[in-house]
């Protein structure tokens, strides 16, 4: 049976709209004909109740704490797959066979080098620039280096651009880091895995052989998997909106990186680490929690709460596990900040304030501690997030371009400015 929703306008006129159902999740009221039929728009800044597209990539049930990529639970993907398998899944809809995985990994590996002239592009930046500022610039500049894959109507061009972006982001991220430290850029090494290669480009030097630690490689690979996609979040919606005009994929991903940079989005793990440093000691937790509960203080428990998850963030549980593994491996199980984080988490999840508001630890509560233990500087945390999210952005961009219903994104507004008035020439004002 076709579902319908009826809207009654102020003059009593009733209009019916189709209600569309997805495979799981809430139905949506299809209001595309609303303006044509009634002359009114809907008003939903912040998209609190608006689905901006249909998608088959990622599903979140925030009340139940569920995250699925192409139908597969994040817990199973984190346990059984590596990041490139997850990339294949997000891009193609299915997990690869062993043969497909081999071909895919090979294709990514063979696109990891960047145009040599890009090395000189880096030197135009100040060495003390924020690494995200450099990343936005360099990724945007890729369209000036790879003219041969910019035709978005050609599926082969789209595919090559996708490989280039996934493959080159680790190289570009590591180059950004090396540039700030004054060390030479490290070229990628093809016999290493995607993630081991990134660690080598970050922390290796030409002077000695870099031996990747498998536990740390696996931990970073898991960070990449957990951040690979998260449906229509702010940066993904930015990529889609930028791409809806037909802009090239390198420019679109640069737009996504710019959006991710904001502290309300990608910057929370950095803020969480700063908060732990500020608390400093377990004896100060009580005092800090009282401040958080005091609405006048403006203090929030960073790494807690989420717009969509009103239950445990499934990624947080996995990141907590990884945190234990990494700290054990590095002999840091007595790490001051980790112990403090555990004590803070225990107190907060039992406290009525957090229970009533359904505030649970999110992925950022632990990811900063893991990255810090891996030796990644705090200013690079959001770059690592961007590296991992690139595949999600591309998968969503590809899906949009291939969608027969795809149109340029063009929101409307509720105008509250001056009505028409006449210009008084300067002499008369
Ligand atoms: N600490 C203390 N109180 C909080 C927190 C927090 N971290 N988060 C929400 N609350 C309280 C609010 O004060 C509000 O209380 P009230 O009902 O008494 O007024 C209630 O919980 C609801 O909060 P909102 O701000 O309305 O929730 P919203 O969904 O808009 O915000 C957000 C979600 C921004 C993530 C928020 O929980 C927050 O600021 N958390 C800390 C920052 C953080 O960790 N962000 C990372 C998100 S995960 C990611 O981006 C990968």
GROMACS .gro file of C-alpha atoms and ligand atoms in nm:
model
  480
    1UNK     CA    1   0.000   0.000   0.000
    2UNK     CA    2   0.132   0.346  -0.092
    3UNK     CA    3   0.189   0.554   0.220
    4UNK     CA    4   0.085   0.920   0.211
    5UNK     CA    5   0.119   1.221   0.440
    6UNK     CA    6  -0.136   1.501   0.437
    7UNK     CA    7  -0.048   1.864   0.494
    8UNK     CA    8  -0.325   2.103   0.600
    9UNK     CA    9  -0.247   2.465   0.513
   10UNK     CA   10  -0.369   2.771   0.704
   11UNK     CA   11  -0.658   2.816   0.456
   12UNK     CA   12  -0.776   2.461   0.526
   13UNK     CA   13  -0.649   2.325   0.191
   14UNK     CA   14  -0.523   1.966   0.224
   15UNK     CA   15  -0.240   1.832   0.011
   16UNK     CA   16  -0.109   1.477  -0.003
   17UNK     CA   17   0.257   1.382  -0.036
   18UNK     CA   18   0.406   1.039  -0.096
   19UNK     CA   19   0.589   0.877   0.196
   20UNK     CA   20   0.898   0.685   0.086
   21UNK     CA   21   1.042   0.390   0.276
   22UNK     CA   22   1.406   0.288   0.285
   23UNK     CA   23   1.529  -0.067   0.349
   24UNK     CA   24   1.561   0.020   0.721
   25UNK     CA   25   1.526   0.342   0.918
   26UNK     CA   26   1.264   0.616   0.929
   27UNK     CA   27   1.033   0.686   0.634
   28UNK     CA   28   1.062   1.023   0.460
   29UNK     CA   29   0.787   1.253   0.333
   30UNK     CA   30   0.865   1.339  -0.029
   31UNK     CA   31   0.797   1.714  -0.042
   32UNK     CA   32   0.966   1.788  -0.374
   33UNK     CA   33   0.637   1.912  -0.522
   34UNK     CA   34   0.545   2.125  -0.216
   35UNK     CA   35   0.650   2.463  -0.357
   36UNK     CA   36   0.490   2.398  -0.696
   37UNK     CA   37   0.161   2.296  -0.535
   38UNK     CA   38   0.147   2.550  -0.250
   39UNK     CA   39   0.404   2.829  -0.297
   40UNK     CA   40   0.560   2.758   0.045
   41UNK     CA   41   0.897   2.613   0.138
   42UNK     CA   42   0.994   2.397   0.436
   43UNK     CA   43   1.229   2.546   0.697
   44UNK     CA   44   1.495   2.320   0.850
   45UNK     CA   45   1.831   2.487   0.913
   46UNK     CA   46   2.078   2.229   1.042
   47UNK     CA   47   1.881   1.952   0.860
   48UNK     CA   48   1.725   1.831   1.186
   49UNK     CA   49   1.444   1.653   1.001
   50UNK     CA   50   1.558   1.658   0.640
   51UNK     CA   51   1.700   1.374   0.432
   52UNK     CA   52   1.913   1.545   0.165
   53UNK     CA   53   1.953   1.240  -0.060
   54UNK     CA   54   1.895   0.867  -0.082
   55UNK     CA   55   2.197   0.646  -0.026
   56UNK     CA   56   2.295   0.279  -0.009
   57UNK     CA   57   2.630   0.329   0.161
   58UNK     CA   58   2.610   0.380   0.538
   59UNK     CA   59   2.333   0.334   0.793
   60UNK     CA   60   2.326   0.466   1.150
   61UNK     CA   61   2.067   0.387   1.416
   62UNK     CA   62   2.163   0.636   1.684
   63UNK     CA   63   1.916   0.506   1.945
   64UNK     CA   64   2.037   0.149   1.915
   65UNK     CA   65   2.406   0.241   1.869
   66UNK     CA   66   2.432   0.069   1.528
   67UNK     CA   67   2.665   0.160   1.241
   68UNK     CA   68   2.659  -0.038   0.916
   69UNK     CA   69   2.874   0.008   0.604
   70UNK     CA   70   2.683  -0.143   0.308
   71UNK     CA   71   2.487  -0.349   0.564
   72UNK     CA   72   2.788  -0.488   0.751
   73UNK     CA   73   2.822  -0.402   1.123
   74UNK     CA   74   3.127  -0.187   1.198
   75UNK     CA   75   3.234  -0.433   1.472
   76UNK     CA   76   3.265  -0.718   1.218
   77UNK     CA   77   3.445  -0.503   0.963
   78UNK     CA   78   3.691  -0.381   1.229
   79UNK     CA   79   3.759  -0.740   1.333
   80UNK     CA   80   3.780  -0.920   0.997
   81UNK     CA   81   3.886  -0.664   0.737
   82UNK     CA   82   4.167  -0.422   0.667
   83UNK     CA   83   4.112  -0.062   0.561
   84UNK     CA   84   4.153  -0.126   0.188
   85UNK     CA   85   3.890  -0.402   0.199
   86UNK     CA   86   3.657  -0.149   0.363
   87UNK     CA   87   3.746   0.103   0.091
   88UNK     CA   88   3.656  -0.154  -0.174
   89UNK     CA   89   3.329  -0.223   0.007
   90UNK     CA   90   3.233   0.144   0.037
   91UNK     CA   91   3.314   0.213  -0.328
   92UNK     CA   92   3.172  -0.103  -0.485
   93UNK     CA   93   2.897  -0.217  -0.249
   94UNK     CA   94   3.039  -0.565  -0.186
   95UNK     CA   95   3.340  -0.705  -0.003
   96UNK     CA   96   3.613  -0.812  -0.247
   97UNK     CA   97   3.715  -1.169  -0.324
   98UNK     CA   98   4.084  -1.246  -0.258
   99UNK     CA   99   4.157  -1.182  -0.630
  100UNK     CA  100   3.965  -0.855  -0.634
  101UNK     CA  101   4.138  -0.743  -0.316
  102UNK     CA  102   4.478  -0.819  -0.467
  103UNK     CA  103   4.399  -0.613  -0.778
  104UNK     CA  104   4.251  -0.327  -0.576
  105UNK     CA  105   4.545  -0.311  -0.332
  106UNK     CA  106   4.784  -0.316  -0.627
  107UNK     CA  107   4.600  -0.033  -0.801
  108UNK     CA  108   4.607   0.184  -0.484
  109UNK     CA  109   4.974   0.103  -0.421
  110UNK     CA  110   5.066   0.209  -0.775
  111UNK     CA  111   4.906   0.552  -0.732
  112UNK     CA  112   5.072   0.655  -0.404
  113UNK     CA  113   5.345   0.877  -0.550
  114UNK     CA  114   5.257   1.239  -0.615
  115UNK     CA  115   5.364   1.448  -0.914
  116UNK     CA  116   5.720   1.552  -0.833
  117UNK     CA  117   5.642   1.918  -0.885
  118UNK     CA  118   5.398   1.895  -0.593
  119UNK     CA  119   5.703   1.874  -0.363
  120UNK     CA  120   5.777   2.234  -0.455
  121UNK     CA  121   5.416   2.334  -0.397
  122UNK     CA  122   5.465   2.250  -0.026
  123UNK     CA  123   5.756   2.488   0.006
  124UNK     CA  124   5.524   2.780  -0.068
  125UNK     CA  125   5.368   2.732   0.277
  126UNK     CA  126   5.512   2.860   0.604
  127UNK     CA  127   5.659   2.573   0.804
  128UNK     CA  128   5.447   2.672   1.106
  129UNK     CA  129   5.120   2.660   0.907
  130UNK     CA  130   4.846   2.439   1.052
  131UNK     CA  131   4.870   2.101   0.870
  132UNK     CA  132   4.500   2.121   0.780
  133UNK     CA  133   4.559   2.456   0.604
  134UNK     CA  134   4.829   2.289   0.398
  135UNK     CA  135   4.612   1.984   0.330
  136UNK     CA  136   4.316   2.189   0.200
  137UNK     CA  137   4.553   2.373  -0.035
  138UNK     CA  138   4.745   2.072  -0.161
  139UNK     CA  139   4.441   1.850  -0.221
  140UNK     CA  140   4.265   2.135  -0.403
  141UNK     CA  141   4.581   2.177  -0.614
  142UNK     CA  142   4.569   1.813  -0.730
  143UNK     CA  143   4.324   1.918  -1.001
  144UNK     CA  144   4.602   2.135  -1.143
  145UNK     CA  145   4.829   1.829  -1.166
  146UNK     CA  146   4.593   1.555  -1.288
  147UNK     CA  147   4.404   1.708  -1.583
  148UNK     CA  148   4.360   1.367  -1.741
  149UNK     CA  149   4.094   1.245  -1.494
  150UNK     CA  150   3.867   1.547  -1.448
  151UNK     CA  151   3.576   1.457  -1.678
  152UNK     CA  152   3.311   1.370  -1.420
  153UNK     CA  153   3.080   1.228  -1.688
  154UNK     CA  154   3.337   0.961  -1.777
  155UNK     CA  155   3.315   0.664  -1.534
  156UNK     CA  156   3.679   0.575  -1.609
  157UNK     CA  157   3.794   0.925  -1.512
  158UNK     CA  158   3.588   0.908  -1.191
  159UNK     CA  159   3.746   0.573  -1.107
  160UNK     CA  160   4.103   0.695  -1.165
  161UNK     CA  161   4.041   1.008  -0.957
  162UNK     CA  162   3.904   0.790  -0.677
  163UNK     CA  163   4.219   0.574  -0.679
  164UNK     CA  164   4.441   0.879  -0.695
  165UNK     CA  165   4.274   1.040  -0.395
  166UNK     CA  166   4.272   0.729  -0.175
  167UNK     CA  167   4.631   0.646  -0.268
  168UNK     CA  168   4.782   0.994  -0.244
  169UNK     CA  169   4.618   1.120   0.075
  170UNK     CA  170   4.860   0.928   0.305
  171UNK     CA  171   5.155   1.062   0.102
  172UNK     CA  172   5.023   1.419   0.119
  173UNK     CA  173   4.940   1.393   0.493
  174UNK     CA  174   5.287   1.263   0.574
  175UNK     CA  175   5.450   1.527   0.350
  176UNK     CA  176   5.263   1.794   0.546
  177UNK     CA  177   5.405   1.655   0.870
  178UNK     CA  178   5.759   1.622   0.736
  179UNK     CA  179   5.744   1.979   0.610
  180UNK     CA  180   5.657   2.115   0.956
  181UNK     CA  181   5.941   1.916   1.116
  182UNK     CA  182   6.197   2.011   0.852
  183UNK     CA  183   6.272   1.647   0.767
  184UNK     CA  184   6.296   1.525   0.406
  185UNK     CA  185   5.986   1.385   0.239
  186UNK     CA  186   5.975   1.005   0.232
  187UNK     CA  187   5.867   0.838  -0.093
  188UNK     CA  188   5.611   0.559  -0.059
  189UNK     CA  189   5.739   0.202  -0.047
  190UNK     CA  190   5.535  -0.047  -0.248
  191UNK     CA  191   5.608  -0.362  -0.048
  192UNK     CA  192   5.435  -0.219   0.260
  193UNK     CA  193   5.063  -0.220   0.336
  194UNK     CA  194   4.866   0.104   0.298
  195UNK     CA  195   4.883   0.181   0.670
  196UNK     CA  196   5.241   0.062   0.733
  197UNK     CA  197   5.346   0.275   0.438
  198UNK     CA  198   5.179   0.579   0.594
  199UNK     CA  199   5.358   0.522   0.926
  200UNK     CA  200   5.689   0.491   0.742
  201UNK     CA  201   5.631   0.811   0.545
  202UNK     CA  202   5.543   0.986   0.874
  203UNK     CA  203   5.815   0.854   1.102
  204UNK     CA  204   6.085   0.702   0.881
  205UNK     CA  205   6.391   0.891   0.758
  206UNK     CA  206   6.626   0.815   0.469
  207UNK     CA  207   6.904   0.742   0.722
  208UNK     CA  208   6.777   0.409   0.850
  209UNK     CA  209   6.532   0.131   0.771
  210UNK     CA  210   6.189   0.184   0.928
  211UNK     CA  211   6.038  -0.137   1.073
  212UNK     CA  212   5.662  -0.102   1.118
  213UNK     CA  213   5.523  -0.245   1.442
  214UNK     CA  214   5.230  -0.472   1.347
  215UNK     CA  215   5.022  -0.388   1.657
  216UNK     CA  216   5.052  -0.017   1.585
  217UNK     CA  217   4.981  -0.067   1.215
  218UNK     CA  218   4.666  -0.261   1.303
  219UNK     CA  219   4.559   0.010   1.551
  220UNK     CA  220   4.594   0.288   1.295
  221UNK     CA  221   4.423   0.074   1.032
  222UNK     CA  222   4.131   0.041   1.274
  223UNK     CA  223   4.119   0.419   1.323
  224UNK     CA  224   4.096   0.448   0.943
  225UNK     CA  225   3.814   0.189   0.927
  226UNK     CA  226   3.613   0.356   1.205
  227UNK     CA  227   3.639   0.698   1.039
  228UNK     CA  228   3.587   0.584   0.678
  229UNK     CA  229   3.225   0.698   0.644
  230UNK     CA  230   2.939   0.828   0.859
  231UNK     CA  231   2.651   0.895   0.616
  232UNK     CA  232   2.540   1.256   0.554
  233UNK     CA  233   2.755   1.440   0.814
  234UNK     CA  234   2.864   1.802   0.756
  235UNK     CA  235   3.179   1.733   0.551
  236UNK     CA  236   3.013   1.462   0.339
  237UNK     CA  237   2.719   1.692   0.269
  238UNK     CA  238   2.974   1.960   0.174
  239UNK     CA  239   3.140   1.724  -0.075
  240UNK     CA  240   2.801   1.636  -0.224
  241UNK     CA  241   2.694   2.001  -0.250
  242UNK     CA  242   3.026   2.106  -0.407
  243UNK     CA  243   3.006   1.810  -0.647
  244UNK     CA  244   2.645   1.880  -0.741
  245UNK     CA  245   2.759   2.172  -0.956
  246UNK     CA  246   2.983   1.939  -1.158
  247UNK     CA  247   3.304   2.050  -0.983
  248UNK     CA  248   3.597   1.810  -1.017
  249UNK     CA  249   3.654   1.549  -0.742
  250UNK     CA  250   3.982   1.700  -0.613
  251UNK     CA  251   3.811   2.036  -0.556
  252UNK     CA  252   3.515   1.860  -0.388
  253UNK     CA  253   3.736   1.664  -0.147
  254UNK     CA  254   3.927   1.985  -0.063
  255UNK     CA  255   3.588   2.139   0.028
  256UNK     CA  256   3.516   1.838   0.252
  257UNK     CA  257   3.853   1.879   0.425
  258UNK     CA  258   3.779   2.247   0.489
  259UNK     CA  259   3.449   2.157   0.654
  260UNK     CA  260   3.603   1.876   0.860
  261UNK     CA  261   3.858   2.120   1.001
  262UNK     CA  262   3.591   2.293   1.216
  263UNK     CA  263   3.603   2.217   1.591
  264UNK     CA  264   3.241   2.099   1.596
  265UNK     CA  265   3.327   1.822   1.348
  266UNK     CA  266   3.678   1.681   1.310
  267UNK     CA  267   3.847   1.871   1.590
  268UNK     CA  268   3.684   1.700   1.892
  269UNK     CA  269   3.961   1.441   1.956
  270UNK     CA  270   4.211   1.725   1.983
  271UNK     CA  271   3.980   1.907   2.229
  272UNK     CA  272   3.935   1.589   2.432
  273UNK     CA  273   4.308   1.549   2.479
  274UNK     CA  274   4.341   1.912   2.583
  275UNK     CA  275   4.060   1.858   2.837
  276UNK     CA  276   4.239   1.556   2.990
  277UNK     CA  277   4.559   1.761   3.016
  278UNK     CA  278   4.366   2.040   3.186
  279UNK     CA  279   4.206   1.806   3.443
  280UNK     CA  280   4.553   1.664   3.497
  281UNK     CA  281   4.480   1.430   3.787
  282UNK     CA  282   4.204   1.183   3.893
  283UNK     CA  283   4.156   1.377   4.219
  284UNK     CA  284   4.027   1.673   4.012
  285UNK     CA  285   3.754   1.475   3.829
  286UNK     CA  286   3.479   1.557   4.084
  287UNK     CA  287   3.549   1.927   4.055
  288UNK     CA  288   3.554   1.904   3.674
  289UNK     CA  289   3.225   1.710   3.655
  290UNK     CA  290   3.058   1.975   3.876
  291UNK     CA  291   3.176   2.240   3.630
  292UNK     CA  292   3.036   2.040   3.336
  293UNK     CA  293   2.697   2.017   3.509
  294UNK     CA  294   2.692   2.390   3.578
  295UNK     CA  295   2.528   2.540   3.267
  296UNK     CA  296   2.686   2.878   3.339
  297UNK     CA  297   3.040   2.740   3.314
  298UNK     CA  298   3.017   2.667   2.940
  299UNK     CA  299   3.234   2.358   3.002
  300UNK     CA  300   3.147   2.032   2.825
  301UNK     CA  301   3.283   1.685   2.874
  302UNK     CA  302   3.463   1.653   2.540
  303UNK     CA  303   3.436   1.313   2.375
  304UNK     CA  304   3.091   1.263   2.527
  305UNK     CA  305   2.756   1.298   2.352
  306UNK     CA  306   2.663   1.288   1.983
  307UNK     CA  307   2.393   1.442   1.764
  308UNK     CA  308   2.288   1.102   1.630
  309UNK     CA  309   2.401   0.843   1.888
  310UNK     CA  310   2.179   0.850   2.197
  311UNK     CA  311   2.339   0.524   2.306
  312UNK     CA  312   2.697   0.394   2.302
  313UNK     CA  313   2.884   0.504   1.989
  314UNK     CA  314   2.981   0.159   1.852
  315UNK     CA  315   3.310   0.306   1.732
  316UNK     CA  316   3.398   0.416   2.086
  317UNK     CA  317   3.387   0.058   2.219
  318UNK     CA  318   3.625  -0.056   1.945
  319UNK     CA  319   3.855   0.240   1.997
  320UNK     CA  320   3.868   0.167   2.373
  321UNK     CA  321   3.980  -0.190   2.295
  322UNK     CA  322   4.245  -0.059   2.054
  323UNK     CA  323   4.362   0.190   2.314
  324UNK     CA  324   4.434  -0.096   2.558
  325UNK     CA  325   4.623  -0.293   2.289
  326UNK     CA  326   4.840   0.000   2.185
  327UNK     CA  327   4.927   0.109   2.538
  328UNK     CA  328   5.012  -0.250   2.638
  329UNK     CA  329   5.229  -0.292   2.330
  330UNK     CA  330   5.418   0.028   2.407
  331UNK     CA  331   5.440  -0.045   2.782
  332UNK     CA  332   5.225   0.261   2.848
  333UNK     CA  333   4.938   0.085   3.031
  334UNK     CA  334   5.006   0.320   3.322
  335UNK     CA  335   4.976   0.618   3.091
  336UNK     CA  336   4.853   0.910   3.300
  337UNK     CA  337   4.598   1.039   3.048
  338UNK     CA  338   4.459   0.695   2.968
  339UNK     CA  339   4.406   0.615   3.337
  340UNK     CA  340   4.246   0.952   3.381
  341UNK     CA  341   4.018   0.891   3.081
  342UNK     CA  342   3.908   0.553   3.223
  343UNK     CA  343   3.834   0.706   3.564
  344UNK     CA  344   3.644   0.994   3.405
  345UNK     CA  345   3.442   0.758   3.185
  346UNK     CA  346   3.348   0.539   3.485
  347UNK     CA  347   3.224   0.834   3.687
  348UNK     CA  348   3.043   0.999   3.397
  349UNK     CA  349   2.849   0.694   3.274
  350UNK     CA  350   2.710   0.635   3.626
  351UNK     CA  351   2.621   1.001   3.688
  352UNK     CA  352   2.250   1.095   3.662
  353UNK     CA  353   2.329   1.408   3.457
  354UNK     CA  354   2.480   1.198   3.176
  355UNK     CA  355   2.238   0.905   3.211
  356UNK     CA  356   1.929   1.129   3.182
  357UNK     CA  357   2.065   1.306   2.874
  358UNK     CA  358   2.184   0.983   2.711
  359UNK     CA  359   2.542   1.109   2.690
  360UNK     CA  360   2.791   0.829   2.621
  361UNK     CA  361   3.156   0.835   2.517
  362UNK     CA  362   3.197   0.892   2.143
  363UNK     CA  363   3.482   0.774   1.918
  364UNK     CA  364   3.687   1.085   1.996
  365UNK     CA  365   3.709   1.004   2.364
  366UNK     CA  366   3.976   0.742   2.290
  367UNK     CA  367   4.106   0.813   1.940
  368UNK     CA  368   4.319   1.108   2.059
  369UNK     CA  369   4.491   0.890   2.320
  370UNK     CA  370   4.566   0.622   2.059
  371UNK     CA  371   4.701   0.873   1.808
  372UNK     CA  372   4.914   1.038   2.075
  373UNK     CA  373   5.057   0.699   2.173
  374UNK     CA  374   5.140   0.634   1.806
  375UNK     CA  375   5.346   0.956   1.806
  376UNK     CA  376   5.106   1.157   1.591
  377UNK     CA  377   5.110   1.522   1.703
  378UNK     CA  378   4.781   1.672   1.817
  379UNK     CA  379   4.774   1.921   1.527
  380UNK     CA  380   4.774   1.626   1.283
  381UNK     CA  381   4.473   1.443   1.435
  382UNK     CA  382   4.221   1.602   1.198
  383UNK     CA  383   4.447   1.531   0.898
  384UNK     CA  384   4.441   1.161   0.990
  385UNK     CA  385   4.061   1.182   1.011
  386UNK     CA  386   4.053   1.346   0.665
  387UNK     CA  387   4.279   1.078   0.520
  388UNK     CA  388   4.042   0.806   0.645
  389UNK     CA  389   3.721   0.988   0.547
  390UNK     CA  390   3.838   1.051   0.189
  391UNK     CA  391   3.705   0.712   0.076
  392UNK     CA  392   3.363   0.786   0.227
  393UNK     CA  393   3.354   1.125   0.058
  394UNK     CA  394   3.444   0.971  -0.278
  395UNK     CA  395   3.194   0.687  -0.244
  396UNK     CA  396   2.918   0.938  -0.166
  397UNK     CA  397   3.028   1.168  -0.450
  398UNK     CA  398   3.033   0.874  -0.696
  399UNK     CA  399   2.689   0.766  -0.579
  400UNK     CA  400   2.552   1.116  -0.632
  401UNK     CA  401   2.693   1.154  -0.984
  402UNK     CA  402   2.551   0.815  -1.086
  403UNK     CA  403   2.205   0.888  -0.937
  404UNK     CA  404   1.949   0.961  -1.213
  405UNK     CA  405   1.772   1.199  -0.970
  406UNK     CA  406   2.092   1.403  -0.918
  407UNK     CA  407   2.043   1.778  -0.942
  408UNK     CA  408   2.250   2.077  -0.840
  409UNK     CA  409   2.197   2.134  -0.465
  410UNK     CA  410   2.018   2.464  -0.422
  411UNK     CA  411   1.849   2.525  -0.083
  412UNK     CA  412   1.591   2.804  -0.050
  413UNK     CA  413   1.554   3.052   0.236
  414UNK     CA  414   1.318   3.243   0.461
  415UNK     CA  415   1.406   3.603   0.371
  416UNK     CA  416   1.393   3.843   0.666
  417UNK     CA  417   1.581   4.141   0.519
  418UNK     CA  418   1.453   4.477   0.396
  419UNK     CA  419   1.173   4.465   0.141
  420UNK     CA  420   1.226   4.651  -0.189
  421UNK     CA  421   1.336   5.012  -0.138
  422UNK     CA  422   1.484   5.290  -0.353
  423UNK     CA  423   1.851   5.393  -0.357
  424UNK     CA  424   1.905   5.753  -0.242
  425UNK     CA  425   2.213   5.892  -0.422
  426UNK     CA  426   2.515   5.957  -0.194
  427UNK     CA  427   2.465   6.334  -0.190
  428UNK     CA  428   2.117   6.290  -0.042
  429UNK     CA  429   2.202   6.033   0.237
  430LIG     N1  430   2.899   1.755   2.828
  430LIG     C1  431   2.802   1.804   2.907
  430LIG     N2  432   2.674   1.819   2.871
  430LIG     C2  433   2.642   1.784   2.745
  430LIG     C3  434   2.738   1.732   2.656
  430LIG     C4  435   2.870   1.717   2.701
  430LIG     N3  436   2.965   1.667   2.621
  430LIG     N4  437   2.678   1.705   2.537
  430LIG     C5  438   2.549   1.739   2.552
  430LIG     N5  439   2.527   1.787   2.678
  430LIG     C6  440   2.397   1.828   2.737
  430LIG     C7  441   2.354   1.965   2.688
  430LIG     O1  442   2.399   2.065   2.774
  430LIG     C8  443   2.204   1.951   2.687
  430LIG     O2  444   2.161   1.959   2.821
  430LIG     P1  445   2.015   2.026   2.857
  430LIG     O3  446   1.915   1.937   2.792
  430LIG     O4  447   2.011   2.026   3.005
  430LIG     O5  448   2.020   2.165   2.798
  430LIG     C9  449   2.181   1.807   2.642
  430LIG     O6  450   2.299   1.736   2.684
  430LIG    C10  451   2.164   1.791   2.490
  430LIG     O7  452   2.277   1.851   2.426
  430LIG     P2  453   2.275   1.921   2.283
  430LIG     O8  454   2.389   2.015   2.275
  430LIG     O9  455   2.137   1.974   2.254
  430LIG    O10  456   2.301   1.797   2.188
  430LIG     P3  457   2.349   1.802   2.037
  430LIG    O11  458   2.300   1.677   1.976
  430LIG    O12  459   2.313   1.929   1.969
  430LIG    O13  460   2.509   1.801   2.050
  430LIG    C11  461   2.735   1.733   2.053
  430LIG    C12  462   2.590   1.693   2.022
  430LIG    C13  463   2.771   1.863   1.980
  430LIG    C14  464   2.829   1.624   2.000
  430LIG    C15  465   2.751   1.749   2.206
  430LIG    O14  466   2.716   1.630   2.270
  430LIG    C16  467   2.892   1.795   2.246
  430LIG    O15  468   2.920   1.915   2.245
  430LIG     N6  469   2.982   1.697   2.283
  430LIG    C17  470   3.118   1.730   2.316
  430LIG    C18  471   3.200   1.748   2.188
  430LIG    C19  472   3.232   1.615   2.120
  430LIG    O16  473   3.276   1.521   2.183
  430LIG     N7  474   3.208   1.612   1.988
  430LIG    C20  475   3.241   1.492   1.908
  430LIG    C21  476   3.122   1.436   1.839
  430LIG     S1  477   3.167   1.283   1.759
  430LIG    C22  478   3.240   1.323   1.611
  430LIG    O17  479   3.228   1.432   1.560
  430LIG    C23  480   3.326   1.222   1.544
   0.00000   0.00000   0.00000
